[in-house]
Coordinates of C-alpha atoms and ligand atoms in Angstrom, one line a residue:
S16 CA -30.6 -27.1 -1.9
S17 CA -28.7 -30.4 -2.0
K18 CA -25.5 -28.4 -2.8
K19 CA -25.6 -26.8 0.6
I20 CA -24.6 -29.6 3.0
K21 CA -25.6 -28.7 6.6
L22 CA -22.5 -28.8 8.7
T23 CA -24.1 -29.0 12.1
N24 CA -21.0 -29.1 14.3
K25 CA -19.1 -26.4 12.4
K26 CA -19.4 -22.7 13.3
K27 CA -21.7 -20.4 11.4
V28 CA -19.7 -17.4 10.2
A29 CA -21.1 -14.2 8.6
V30 CA -18.8 -12.2 6.4
V31 CA -20.0 -8.6 6.0
G32 CA -18.7 -7.2 2.8
G33 CA -17.9 -9.0 -0.5
G34 CA -15.0 -6.8 -1.5
L35 CA -11.4 -8.0 -1.9
V36 CA -10.9 -8.9 1.8
G37 CA -14.4 -10.3 2.3
G38 CA -14.1 -12.4 -0.8
L39 CA -10.7 -13.8 0.3
N40 CA -11.8 -14.3 3.9
A41 CA -14.8 -16.3 2.7
C42 CA -12.4 -18.7 0.9
F43 CA -10.2 -19.1 4.0
L44 CA -13.2 -19.7 6.3
A45 CA -15.0 -22.0 3.9
K46 CA -11.7 -24.0 3.3
R47 CA -11.7 -24.6 7.1
G48 CA -15.2 -26.1 6.9
F49 CA -17.1 -23.2 8.6
E50 CA -20.6 -22.5 7.3
V51 CA -19.9 -19.2 5.6
T52 CA -22.6 -16.6 4.6
V53 CA -21.4 -13.5 2.8
F54 CA -23.5 -10.3 2.8
E55 CA -22.6 -7.7 0.2
S56 CA -24.5 -4.4 -0.1
R57 CA -23.8 -3.9 -3.8
E58 CA -25.1 -6.1 -6.6
D59 CA -23.1 -9.0 -7.8
I60 CA -20.3 -7.3 -9.8
R61 CA -19.9 -10.4 -11.9
C62 CA -23.2 -9.5 -13.5
A63 CA -22.6 -5.7 -13.5
K64 CA -20.9 -4.0 -16.4
T65 CA -18.3 -1.9 -14.7
I66 CA -17.7 -0.7 -11.1
K67 CA -17.0 3.0 -10.5
G68 CA -14.9 4.5 -7.8
K69 CA -11.9 3.1 -6.0
S70 CA -8.7 2.4 -8.0
I71 CA -9.1 0.4 -11.2
N72 CA -5.9 -1.6 -10.7
L73 CA -3.7 -2.3 -7.7
A74 CA -0.1 -3.4 -6.9
L75 CA -0.1 -7.0 -5.5
S76 CA 3.0 -7.9 -3.7
H77 CA 4.4 -10.7 -1.5
R78 CA 2.1 -10.5 1.5
G79 CA -1.0 -10.6 -0.6
R80 CA 0.3 -13.4 -2.8
Q81 CA 1.1 -15.6 0.3
A82 CA -2.5 -15.2 1.4
L83 CA -3.8 -16.0 -2.1
K84 CA -1.5 -19.0 -2.2
H85 CA -2.9 -20.4 1.0
V86 CA -6.3 -20.8 -0.7
G87 CA -4.9 -21.9 -4.0
M88 CA -5.6 -18.6 -5.8
E89 CA -2.1 -17.3 -6.4
D90 CA -1.4 -18.8 -9.8
K91 CA -4.8 -17.7 -11.2
I92 CA -4.4 -14.1 -10.0
V93 CA -0.8 -13.8 -10.9
S94 CA -1.5 -15.1 -14.5
N95 CA -4.0 -12.2 -14.9
G96 CA -1.5 -9.7 -13.5
I97 CA 1.3 -7.7 -15.2
P98 CA 4.8 -7.9 -13.6
M99 CA 6.4 -4.6 -12.8
H100 CA 10.1 -5.3 -12.3
A101 CA 11.1 -1.6 -11.7
R102 CA 9.8 1.9 -11.3
M103 CA 10.1 4.2 -14.2
I104 CA 10.8 7.7 -12.9
H105 CA 9.6 10.5 -15.3
S106 CA 11.5 13.7 -14.8
V107 CA 10.1 17.1 -15.6
N108 CA 12.3 17.3 -18.7
G109 CA 10.8 14.0 -19.9
K110 CA 13.9 11.9 -19.1
C111 CA 12.9 8.4 -17.9
S112 CA 15.1 6.5 -15.3
P113 CA 14.3 2.9 -14.3
I114 CA 15.0 1.8 -10.8
P115 CA 14.7 -2.0 -10.2
Y116 CA 12.7 -3.2 -7.2
G117 CA 15.4 -5.7 -6.4
R118 CA 17.0 -8.9 -7.8
K119 CA 15.6 -10.7 -10.8
G120 CA 12.7 -12.5 -9.1
Q121 CA 11.6 -9.4 -7.1
Y122 CA 8.7 -7.8 -8.9
I123 CA 5.2 -6.6 -8.0
L124 CA 2.1 -7.2 -10.0
S125 CA -0.5 -4.9 -11.5
V126 CA -3.9 -6.6 -11.1
G127 CA -7.3 -5.4 -12.1
R128 CA -9.5 -4.7 -9.1
A129 CA -12.8 -5.9 -10.6
N130 CA -11.3 -9.1 -12.0
L131 CA -9.7 -9.9 -8.7
N132 CA -12.9 -9.3 -6.8
K133 CA -14.9 -11.5 -9.3
E134 CA -12.3 -14.3 -9.0
L135 CA -12.5 -14.3 -5.2
L136 CA -16.3 -14.3 -5.2
T137 CA -16.4 -17.2 -7.6
A138 CA -13.8 -19.1 -5.7
A139 CA -15.7 -18.6 -2.4
E140 CA -19.0 -19.6 -4.1
A141 CA -17.4 -22.9 -5.3
Y142 CA -17.3 -24.2 -1.7
P143 CA -20.4 -26.2 -0.9
N144 CA -20.5 -24.6 2.6
T145 CA -20.7 -20.9 1.4
Q146 CA -23.6 -18.7 0.5
L147 CA -23.3 -15.3 -1.2
N148 CA -26.0 -12.7 -0.6
F149 CA -25.8 -9.6 -2.7
N150 CA -27.9 -6.4 -2.3
H151 CA -27.8 -7.1 1.5
K152 CA -26.6 -4.1 3.5
L153 CA -25.8 -4.5 7.2
L154 CA -27.7 -1.9 9.2
D155 CA -26.7 -2.9 12.7
W156 CA -25.9 -5.9 14.9
N157 CA -26.3 -6.7 18.6
P158 CA -23.1 -7.5 20.5
E159 CA -25.0 -9.4 23.2
T160 CA -27.1 -11.7 21.0
G161 CA -25.0 -11.5 17.8
T162 CA -28.2 -10.9 15.8
M163 CA -27.5 -8.9 12.7
T164 CA -30.1 -6.8 10.8
F165 CA -29.8 -6.4 7.0
L166 CA -31.7 -4.3 4.5
G167 CA -32.6 -6.9 1.8
P168 CA -33.0 -6.4 -2.0
D169 CA -36.8 -6.0 -1.5
G170 CA -36.3 -3.2 0.9
T171 CA -37.4 -5.2 4.0
E172 CA -35.2 -5.8 7.0
K173 CA -33.9 -9.4 7.6
D174 CA -32.2 -10.7 10.8
F175 CA -29.4 -13.2 10.8
Q176 CA -27.6 -15.1 13.6
A177 CA -24.0 -16.2 13.5
D178 CA -21.4 -17.7 15.8
L179 CA -18.8 -15.3 14.4
I180 CA -19.1 -12.0 12.5
V181 CA -16.2 -11.0 10.3
G182 CA -16.4 -7.3 9.4
C183 CA -14.8 -6.7 6.0
D184 CA -17.1 -3.8 5.0
G185 CA -14.4 -1.3 4.2
A186 CA -13.2 2.1 5.5
F187 CA -16.7 3.2 6.4
S188 CA -17.6 -0.1 8.0
A189 CA -21.1 -0.5 9.5
T190 CA -19.9 -3.5 11.5
R191 CA -17.5 -1.1 13.3
K192 CA -20.4 1.1 14.5
Q193 CA -20.9 -1.2 17.6
F194 CA -17.2 -1.0 18.4
L195 CA -17.4 2.8 18.7
R196 CA -20.0 2.5 21.5
R197 CA -17.7 0.3 23.7
S198 CA -15.4 1.7 26.4
R199 CA -11.7 1.4 25.8
F200 CA -12.2 1.2 22.0
D201 CA -9.6 3.5 20.4
Y202 CA -10.6 5.1 17.0
S203 CA -9.0 7.7 14.8
Q204 CA -9.5 8.8 11.2
T205 CA -7.6 11.3 9.2
Y206 CA -8.5 12.7 5.7
I207 CA -5.4 14.0 3.9
P208 CA -5.6 17.3 1.9
H209 CA -4.8 15.4 -1.3
G210 CA -7.4 13.8 -3.6
Y211 CA -6.9 11.3 -6.5
L212 CA -8.3 11.0 -9.9
E213 CA -7.9 8.2 -12.4
L214 CA -7.0 8.8 -16.0
T215 CA -6.8 6.1 -18.7
M216 CA -3.8 6.1 -21.1
P217 CA -5.0 4.4 -24.2
P218 CA -2.9 2.0 -26.3
R219 CA -0.9 3.5 -29.1
N220 CA -0.9 1.7 -32.5
G221 CA -2.4 -1.3 -30.7
D222 CA 0.3 -1.6 -28.1
F223 CA 1.1 -0.1 -24.7
A224 CA 1.8 3.6 -24.9
M225 CA 4.8 3.2 -22.4
K226 CA 6.9 0.3 -21.4
P227 CA 4.4 -2.1 -19.6
N228 CA 6.5 -3.9 -17.0
F229 CA 7.1 -0.8 -14.9
L230 CA 5.3 1.2 -12.3
H231 CA 5.5 4.6 -13.9
I232 CA 5.9 7.6 -11.5
W233 CA 6.0 11.3 -12.1
P234 CA 7.1 12.6 -8.6
R235 CA 6.5 16.3 -8.4
N236 CA 6.5 17.0 -4.6
T237 CA 3.0 18.3 -4.1
F238 CA 1.8 16.7 -7.2
M239 CA 2.4 13.1 -8.3
M240 CA 1.1 10.7 -10.9
I241 CA 1.4 6.9 -11.0
A242 CA 0.6 4.6 -13.9
L243 CA 0.0 0.9 -13.7
P244 CA -0.5 -1.3 -16.8
N245 CA -3.7 -3.2 -17.6
M246 CA -4.2 -6.4 -19.5
D247 CA -6.0 -4.5 -22.3
K248 CA -2.8 -2.5 -23.0
T249 CA -4.1 0.6 -21.3
F250 CA -2.5 2.3 -18.3
T251 CA -4.6 3.5 -15.3
C252 CA -2.9 6.7 -14.2
T253 CA -3.7 8.0 -10.7
L254 CA -3.1 11.7 -10.3
F255 CA -2.6 12.9 -6.8
M256 CA -3.1 16.6 -6.0
P257 CA -4.4 18.7 -3.2
F258 CA -8.1 19.3 -3.5
E259 CA -7.5 23.0 -3.8
E260 CA -5.4 22.4 -6.9
F261 CA -8.1 20.3 -8.4
E262 CA -10.5 23.1 -7.8
K263 CA -8.3 25.6 -9.6
I264 CA -8.5 23.5 -12.8
T265 CA -12.0 24.1 -14.3
T266 CA -11.3 24.5 -18.0
G267 CA -9.5 22.4 -20.6
D268 CA -6.9 25.2 -21.1
E269 CA -6.1 25.3 -17.4
L270 CA -5.7 21.5 -17.5
M271 CA -3.4 21.6 -20.4
A272 CA -1.3 24.4 -18.9
H273 CA -1.0 22.3 -15.7
F274 CA 0.1 19.1 -17.6
Q275 CA 2.4 21.1 -19.8
K276 CA 4.2 22.3 -16.7
Y277 CA 4.3 19.2 -14.6
F278 CA 3.6 16.1 -16.8
Q279 CA 4.5 17.2 -20.3
D280 CA 5.8 13.9 -21.6
S281 CA 2.4 12.2 -20.7
I282 CA 0.3 14.6 -22.9
P283 CA 0.9 12.9 -26.3
L284 CA 0.5 9.5 -24.6
F285 CA -3.0 10.4 -23.3
G286 CA -4.1 12.5 -26.2
V287 CA -5.5 15.9 -25.4
D288 CA -9.2 14.9 -25.8
V289 CA -8.8 11.7 -23.7
L290 CA -7.1 13.8 -21.0
K291 CA -9.8 16.4 -20.9
R292 CA -12.6 13.8 -21.0
D293 CA -11.2 11.7 -18.1
F294 CA -10.1 14.6 -16.0
F295 CA -13.6 16.3 -15.9
Q296 CA -15.6 13.0 -15.8
L297 CA -15.5 12.4 -12.1
P298 CA -14.6 14.6 -9.1
A299 CA -11.3 13.8 -7.3
Q300 CA -11.8 11.2 -4.6
A301 CA -10.8 11.6 -0.9
M302 CA -8.3 9.4 0.9
V303 CA -8.8 8.6 4.6
S304 CA -6.6 6.8 7.1
V305 CA -8.4 4.8 9.8
K306 CA -6.7 3.3 12.9
C307 CA -8.6 1.5 15.6
S308 CA -8.0 -0.9 18.5
P309 CA -8.8 -3.6 19.4
H310 CA -10.0 -5.3 16.2
H311 CA -12.3 -7.8 18.0
L312 CA -15.4 -7.4 20.2
N313 CA -16.2 -10.1 22.8
E314 CA -15.8 -13.6 21.1
K315 CA -18.4 -12.5 18.5
C316 CA -16.9 -10.1 16.0
I317 CA -13.6 -9.4 14.3
L318 CA -12.7 -6.6 11.9
M319 CA -10.3 -7.1 8.9
G320 CA -9.1 -5.1 5.9
D321 CA -10.1 -1.4 5.5
A322 CA -12.8 -1.9 8.2
A323 CA -10.0 -2.3 10.7
H324 CA -7.3 -0.2 9.1
A325 CA -7.8 2.1 6.1
V326 CA -4.4 3.3 4.8
V327 CA -3.5 6.0 2.4
P328 CA -2.2 4.3 -0.8
F329 CA 1.3 5.6 -0.7
Y330 CA 2.8 2.2 -0.1
G331 CA 0.6 0.1 -2.3
Q332 CA -0.2 -2.0 0.8
G333 CA -3.8 -1.6 1.7
M334 CA -5.1 -4.7 0.0
N335 CA -1.9 -6.6 0.7
A336 CA -2.3 -5.8 4.4
G337 CA -5.9 -6.8 4.4
F338 CA -5.1 -10.1 2.6
E339 CA -2.4 -10.7 5.2
D340 CA -5.0 -10.1 8.0
C341 CA -6.9 -13.2 6.6
L342 CA -3.6 -15.3 6.7
V343 CA -2.7 -14.2 10.2
F344 CA -6.2 -15.0 11.5
D345 CA -6.1 -18.4 9.9
E346 CA -2.7 -19.1 11.5
I347 CA -4.1 -18.1 14.9
L348 CA -7.2 -20.3 14.4
D349 CA -4.8 -23.2 13.9
Q350 CA -2.7 -22.2 16.9
F351 CA -5.7 -22.1 19.3
N352 CA -7.6 -24.9 17.7
E353 CA -10.4 -22.6 16.6
D354 CA -11.3 -21.6 20.2
L355 CA -12.7 -18.2 19.4
S356 CA -12.5 -17.0 23.0
A357 CA -8.7 -17.3 22.7
V358 CA -8.3 -16.6 19.0
L359 CA -10.0 -13.2 18.8
P360 CA -8.0 -11.5 21.6
E361 CA -4.8 -13.1 20.3
Y362 CA -5.5 -11.8 16.8
S363 CA -5.9 -8.2 18.1
R364 CA -2.8 -8.6 20.3
V365 CA -0.7 -9.8 17.3
R366 CA -2.2 -7.8 14.4
V367 CA -3.0 -4.4 15.8
P368 CA 0.6 -3.3 16.1
D369 CA 1.3 -4.3 12.5
D370 CA -1.8 -2.7 11.0
H371 CA -1.0 0.5 12.9
A372 CA 2.6 0.3 11.6
I373 CA 1.6 0.1 8.0
C374 CA -0.9 2.9 8.5
D375 CA 1.9 5.1 9.9
L376 CA 4.3 4.0 7.2
A377 CA 1.9 4.9 4.4
M378 CA 1.2 8.3 6.0
Y379 CA 4.9 8.9 6.5
N380 CA 5.6 8.1 2.9
Y381 CA 2.8 10.4 1.8
I382 CA 4.3 13.3 3.8
E383 CA 7.8 12.4 2.5
M384 CA 6.7 12.2 -1.1
R385 CA 4.8 15.5 -0.8
A386 CA 7.6 17.3 1.1
H387 CA 10.7 16.7 -0.9
V388 CA 10.5 13.9 -3.3
N389 CA 11.0 15.0 -6.9
S390 CA 12.6 12.7 -9.4
R391 CA 16.2 13.6 -8.5
Y392 CA 15.7 12.9 -4.8
F393 CA 13.7 9.8 -5.5
L394 CA 16.4 8.5 -7.7
F395 CA 19.2 9.3 -5.2
R396 CA 17.4 7.7 -2.3
K397 CA 16.5 4.5 -4.2
Y398 CA 20.1 4.2 -5.5
L399 CA 21.5 4.8 -2.1
D400 CA 19.2 2.1 -0.7
N401 CA 20.2 -0.3 -3.4
V402 CA 24.0 0.4 -3.1
L403 CA 24.0 -0.1 0.7
H404 CA 21.9 -3.2 0.3
F405 CA 24.3 -4.6 -2.3
F406 CA 27.4 -4.1 -0.1
M407 CA 25.7 -5.1 3.2
P408 CA 22.8 -7.4 2.1
R409 CA 22.0 -8.7 5.6
T410 CA 22.6 -5.4 7.5
I411 CA 20.9 -2.9 5.2
I412 CA 17.6 -4.0 3.8
P413 CA 15.6 -1.1 2.3
L414 CA 12.3 -0.5 4.1
Y415 CA 10.3 -0.9 0.9
T416 CA 12.0 -4.3 0.4
M417 CA 10.9 -5.5 3.8
V418 CA 7.4 -4.2 3.3
T419 CA 6.9 -5.3 -0.3
F420 CA 9.0 -8.5 -0.7
T421 CA 8.9 -10.2 2.8
R422 CA 6.4 -11.0 5.5
T423 CA 8.5 -9.3 8.1
R424 CA 5.9 -8.0 10.6
Y425 CA 5.2 -4.4 9.6
H426 CA 6.1 -3.1 13.1
E427 CA 9.3 -5.0 13.2
A428 CA 10.2 -3.6 9.7
V429 CA 9.8 -0.1 11.2
I430 CA 12.0 -0.9 14.2
R431 CA 14.7 -2.3 11.9
W432 CA 14.4 0.6 9.5
K433 CA 14.9 3.1 12.4
W434 CA 17.9 1.1 13.6
Q435 CA 19.4 1.0 10.1
N436 CA 18.9 4.8 9.7
K437 CA 20.8 5.3 13.0
V438 CA 23.6 3.0 11.8
I439 CA 23.8 4.8 8.4
T440 CA 23.7 8.3 10.0
Q441 CA 26.3 7.3 12.6
G442 CA 28.3 5.6 9.9
L443 CA 28.3 8.7 7.7
L444 CA 29.1 10.8 10.8
L445 CA 32.0 8.5 11.7
L446 CA 33.2 8.6 8.1
G447 CA 33.1 12.4 8.2
T448 CA 34.9 12.6 11.5
M449 CA 37.5 10.0 10.5
S450 CA 38.3 11.8 7.3
A451 CA 38.5 15.2 9.1
A452 CA 40.8 13.6 11.8
G453 CA 42.9 12.0 9.1
A454 CA 43.3 15.2 7.2
T455 CA 44.3 17.1 10.4
Y456 CA 46.8 14.4 11.2
L457 CA 48.4 14.6 7.8
L458 CA 48.5 18.4 8.0
V459 CA 50.1 18.4 11.4
K460 CA 52.5 15.6 10.5
Y461 CA 53.8 17.2 7.3
I462 CA 54.0 20.7 8.4
P463 CA 57.5 21.2 10.0
Q464 CA 57.0 21.2 13.8
K465 CA 58.9 24.4 14.3
S466 CA 56.3 26.3 12.4
T467 CA 55.3 29.3 14.5
G468 CA 54.0 32.7 13.5
S469 CA 50.8 33.8 12.0
V470 CA 48.3 31.8 10.1
E471 CA 49.5 33.6 7.0
Q472 CA 52.9 32.0 7.3
L473 CA 51.2 28.6 7.8
W474 CA 49.1 29.3 4.7
N475 CA 52.2 30.1 2.7
K476 CA 53.8 26.9 3.8
L477 CA 50.6 25.0 2.8
L478 CA 50.8 26.6 -0.7
T479 CA 54.5 25.7 -1.0
L480 CA 53.6 22.1 0.0
K481 CA 50.7 21.9 -2.4
W482 CA 52.8 23.4 -5.2
F483 CA 55.6 21.0 -4.4
Q484 CA 53.3 18.0 -4.6
K485 CA 52.0 19.0 -8.0
Ligands
FAD507 C1 -6.3 5.1 -5.2 C2 -6.1 3.8 -4.4 C3 -5.0 3.0 -4.8 C4 -4.8 1.9 -4.1 N1 -3.7 1.1 -4.5 C5 -3.5 -0.1 -3.8 C6 -2.4 -0.9 -4.3 O1 -1.7 -0.6 -5.2 N2 -2.1 -2.0 -3.5 C7 -2.9 -2.4 -2.4 O2 -2.6 -3.4 -1.8 N3 -3.9 -1.6 -2.0 C8 -4.2 -0.5 -2.7 N4 -5.3 0.3 -2.3 C9 -6.1 -0.1 -1.1 C10 -7.2 -1.1 -1.4 O3 -8.0 -0.6 -2.4 C11 -8.0 -1.4 -0.2 O4 -7.1 -1.7 0.9 C12 -8.8 -2.6 -0.4 O5 -9.8 -2.4 -1.3 C13 -9.5 -3.0 1.0 O6 -10.4 -4.1 0.7 P1 -11.6 -4.3 1.7 O7 -12.3 -5.5 1.2 O8 -11.1 -4.3 3.1 O9 -12.5 -3.1 1.5 P2 -13.4 -2.6 0.2 O10 -12.6 -3.0 -1.0 O11 -13.8 -1.3 0.4 O12 -14.7 -3.6 0.3 C14 -15.7 -3.4 1.2 C15 -16.9 -4.1 0.7 O13 -17.9 -4.1 1.7 C16 -19.1 -3.6 1.1 N5 -19.9 -3.0 2.2 C17 -19.7 -1.7 2.7 N6 -20.6 -1.5 3.6 C18 -21.4 -2.6 3.7 C19 -22.5 -2.9 4.5 N7 -23.0 -2.0 5.5 N8 -23.1 -4.1 4.4 C20 -22.6 -5.0 3.5 N9 -21.6 -4.7 2.6 C21 -21.0 -3.5 2.8 C22 -18.7 -2.7 0.0 O14 -19.8 -2.7 -1.0 C23 -17.5 -3.4 -0.6 O15 -17.8 -4.4 -1.5 C24 -5.6 1.5 -3.0 C25 -6.7 2.3 -2.6 C26 -6.9 3.5 -3.3 C27 -8.1 4.3 -2.9
EGU508 C1 -3.1 2.3 -8.0 O1 -2.8 3.4 -7.3 C2 -1.6 3.3 -6.6 C3 -1.3 4.4 -5.8 C4 -0.1 4.4 -5.1 C5 0.8 3.3 -5.2 C6 0.4 2.2 -5.9 C7 -0.8 2.2 -6.6 C8 1.5 1.2 -5.8 N1 2.4 1.8 -4.9 C9 3.6 1.2 -4.5 N2 4.4 1.8 -3.7 C10 5.5 1.0 -3.5 C11 6.5 1.4 -2.5 O2 6.9 0.6 -1.7 N3 6.9 2.7 -2.4 C12 7.8 3.2 -1.4 C13 6.5 3.7 -3.4 C14 5.5 4.6 -3.0 C15 5.1 5.5 -4.0 CL1 3.9 6.7 -3.5 C16 5.6 5.5 -5.2 F1 5.1 6.4 -6.1 C17 6.5 4.5 -5.6 C18 6.9 3.6 -4.7 C19 7.9 2.6 -5.2 O3 8.8 2.2 -4.4 O4 7.8 2.2 -6.4 C20 5.5 -0.2 -4.2 CL2 6.8 -1.3 -4.1 S1 4.1 -0.3 -5.1 C21 2.1 3.1 -4.5

């Protein structure tokens, strides 16, 4: 149509997957003037009523915002998000303790997944050089010729040629299939024993049932619940439990007994009927961690988002990391003047260590949270982080601050965090040794030198000294 201006000299790019990262990538690539064609296996979610599965809302933080900002989407997405300035830790006894994320301006945003996905697709579609194809599922592609085969809406197969294929088709990527057949392609996936289930906390008297500008957390070691606010004054609560625990709860009474024991304060906020309805509506979903390397194949294909690195959600970084992938790729396209034979290898060289680092961090945090994070420990650790950061702001930066509020490369944040842990541990050790040495020095100094005889005599002298000082 007249809208689609043929850009002959510009590259033809196929984006596989019209999810969050595919949608954003289409904006980045279209902004650059490439001829972008998006292929999404599902129907156009802008026409659909609701989308099931996945998390209903997500935490958007600095990395994701910087990527959105680059394509002029930040303000629109932020205006539809709810700021969360602090965590609200719910203890077993129902006590709530806020822990700020940082200084005044440091907050994260709760954004609705469906709305974000719609906005990104609409923004991509607005470019004259983009075309969105829904109900198109990638079946396979040929690394030699670059020919892609899709299953179209009418059930027939369609071929498509592109100069560049950008695989943004999620954790179970079809684009990645061809990578698995190549030598020297590393791949690993790990399912964790926990599952997650989403429960909706309805408004109470027309307003939020809990304070809205917080990320609510019920840390219970093996069990954990997290609640993020929605624009419609509901909360989407994500319950994390081992699958075997989910399987033990088959009746309403067993459910209520479980919530009475672990999340008692939330029961009146859900309402018993809502809790029972939501809990038994859908089975718990699995969480997988995928790592692979490299993220490119020849000069033809690049993987981004969950297709390249699916992370467990225990750092709220999956989407943020995928959005940052788009930004890093764009920066490298500029650096190498869009020469794909240089850009693709450089992208893998730069980005793989960081995507692996956030994968490891999220898994580490999962293990940490499951092992020994209940509300007391969580509070203690976050206070310790904040106190040390307050007194030594440039020396001690909490790991979550580097991850959530800066674009420090993920793998550099890990190196720095390990160095800081060493400094803190040695610092505490030194403090301990110094105080022991000091005490010994004072003892020896103030005990008369001539003291001989048994420990008993020494002890008596100590008592006299102590008594005397009183
Ligand atoms: C419970 C939970 C909570 C989370 N919380 C957060 C959070 O707070 N913050 C955060 O940053 N991240 C969070 N995440 C991670 C985030 O959801 C993902 O990182 C993000 O959705 C990845 O986006 P993506 O576009 O790469 O993949 P997806 O969102 O999976 O999109 C892939 C798209 O490709 C399409 N597709 C798949 N196969 C094909 C095919 N063969 N052909 C064509 N299209 C195909 C799919 O239909 C889909 O639209 C969370 C994840 C979970 C599960
Ligand atoms: C929609 O489903 C989900 C599921 C999990 C998450 C999110 C949304 C958003 N998440 C965020 N995590 C951090 C973080 O850095 N850490 C270390 C934390 C990690 C855990 Cl597990 C936690 F409970 C609190 C914090 C915290 O610090 O508040 C943010 Cl900052 S946001 C986890």
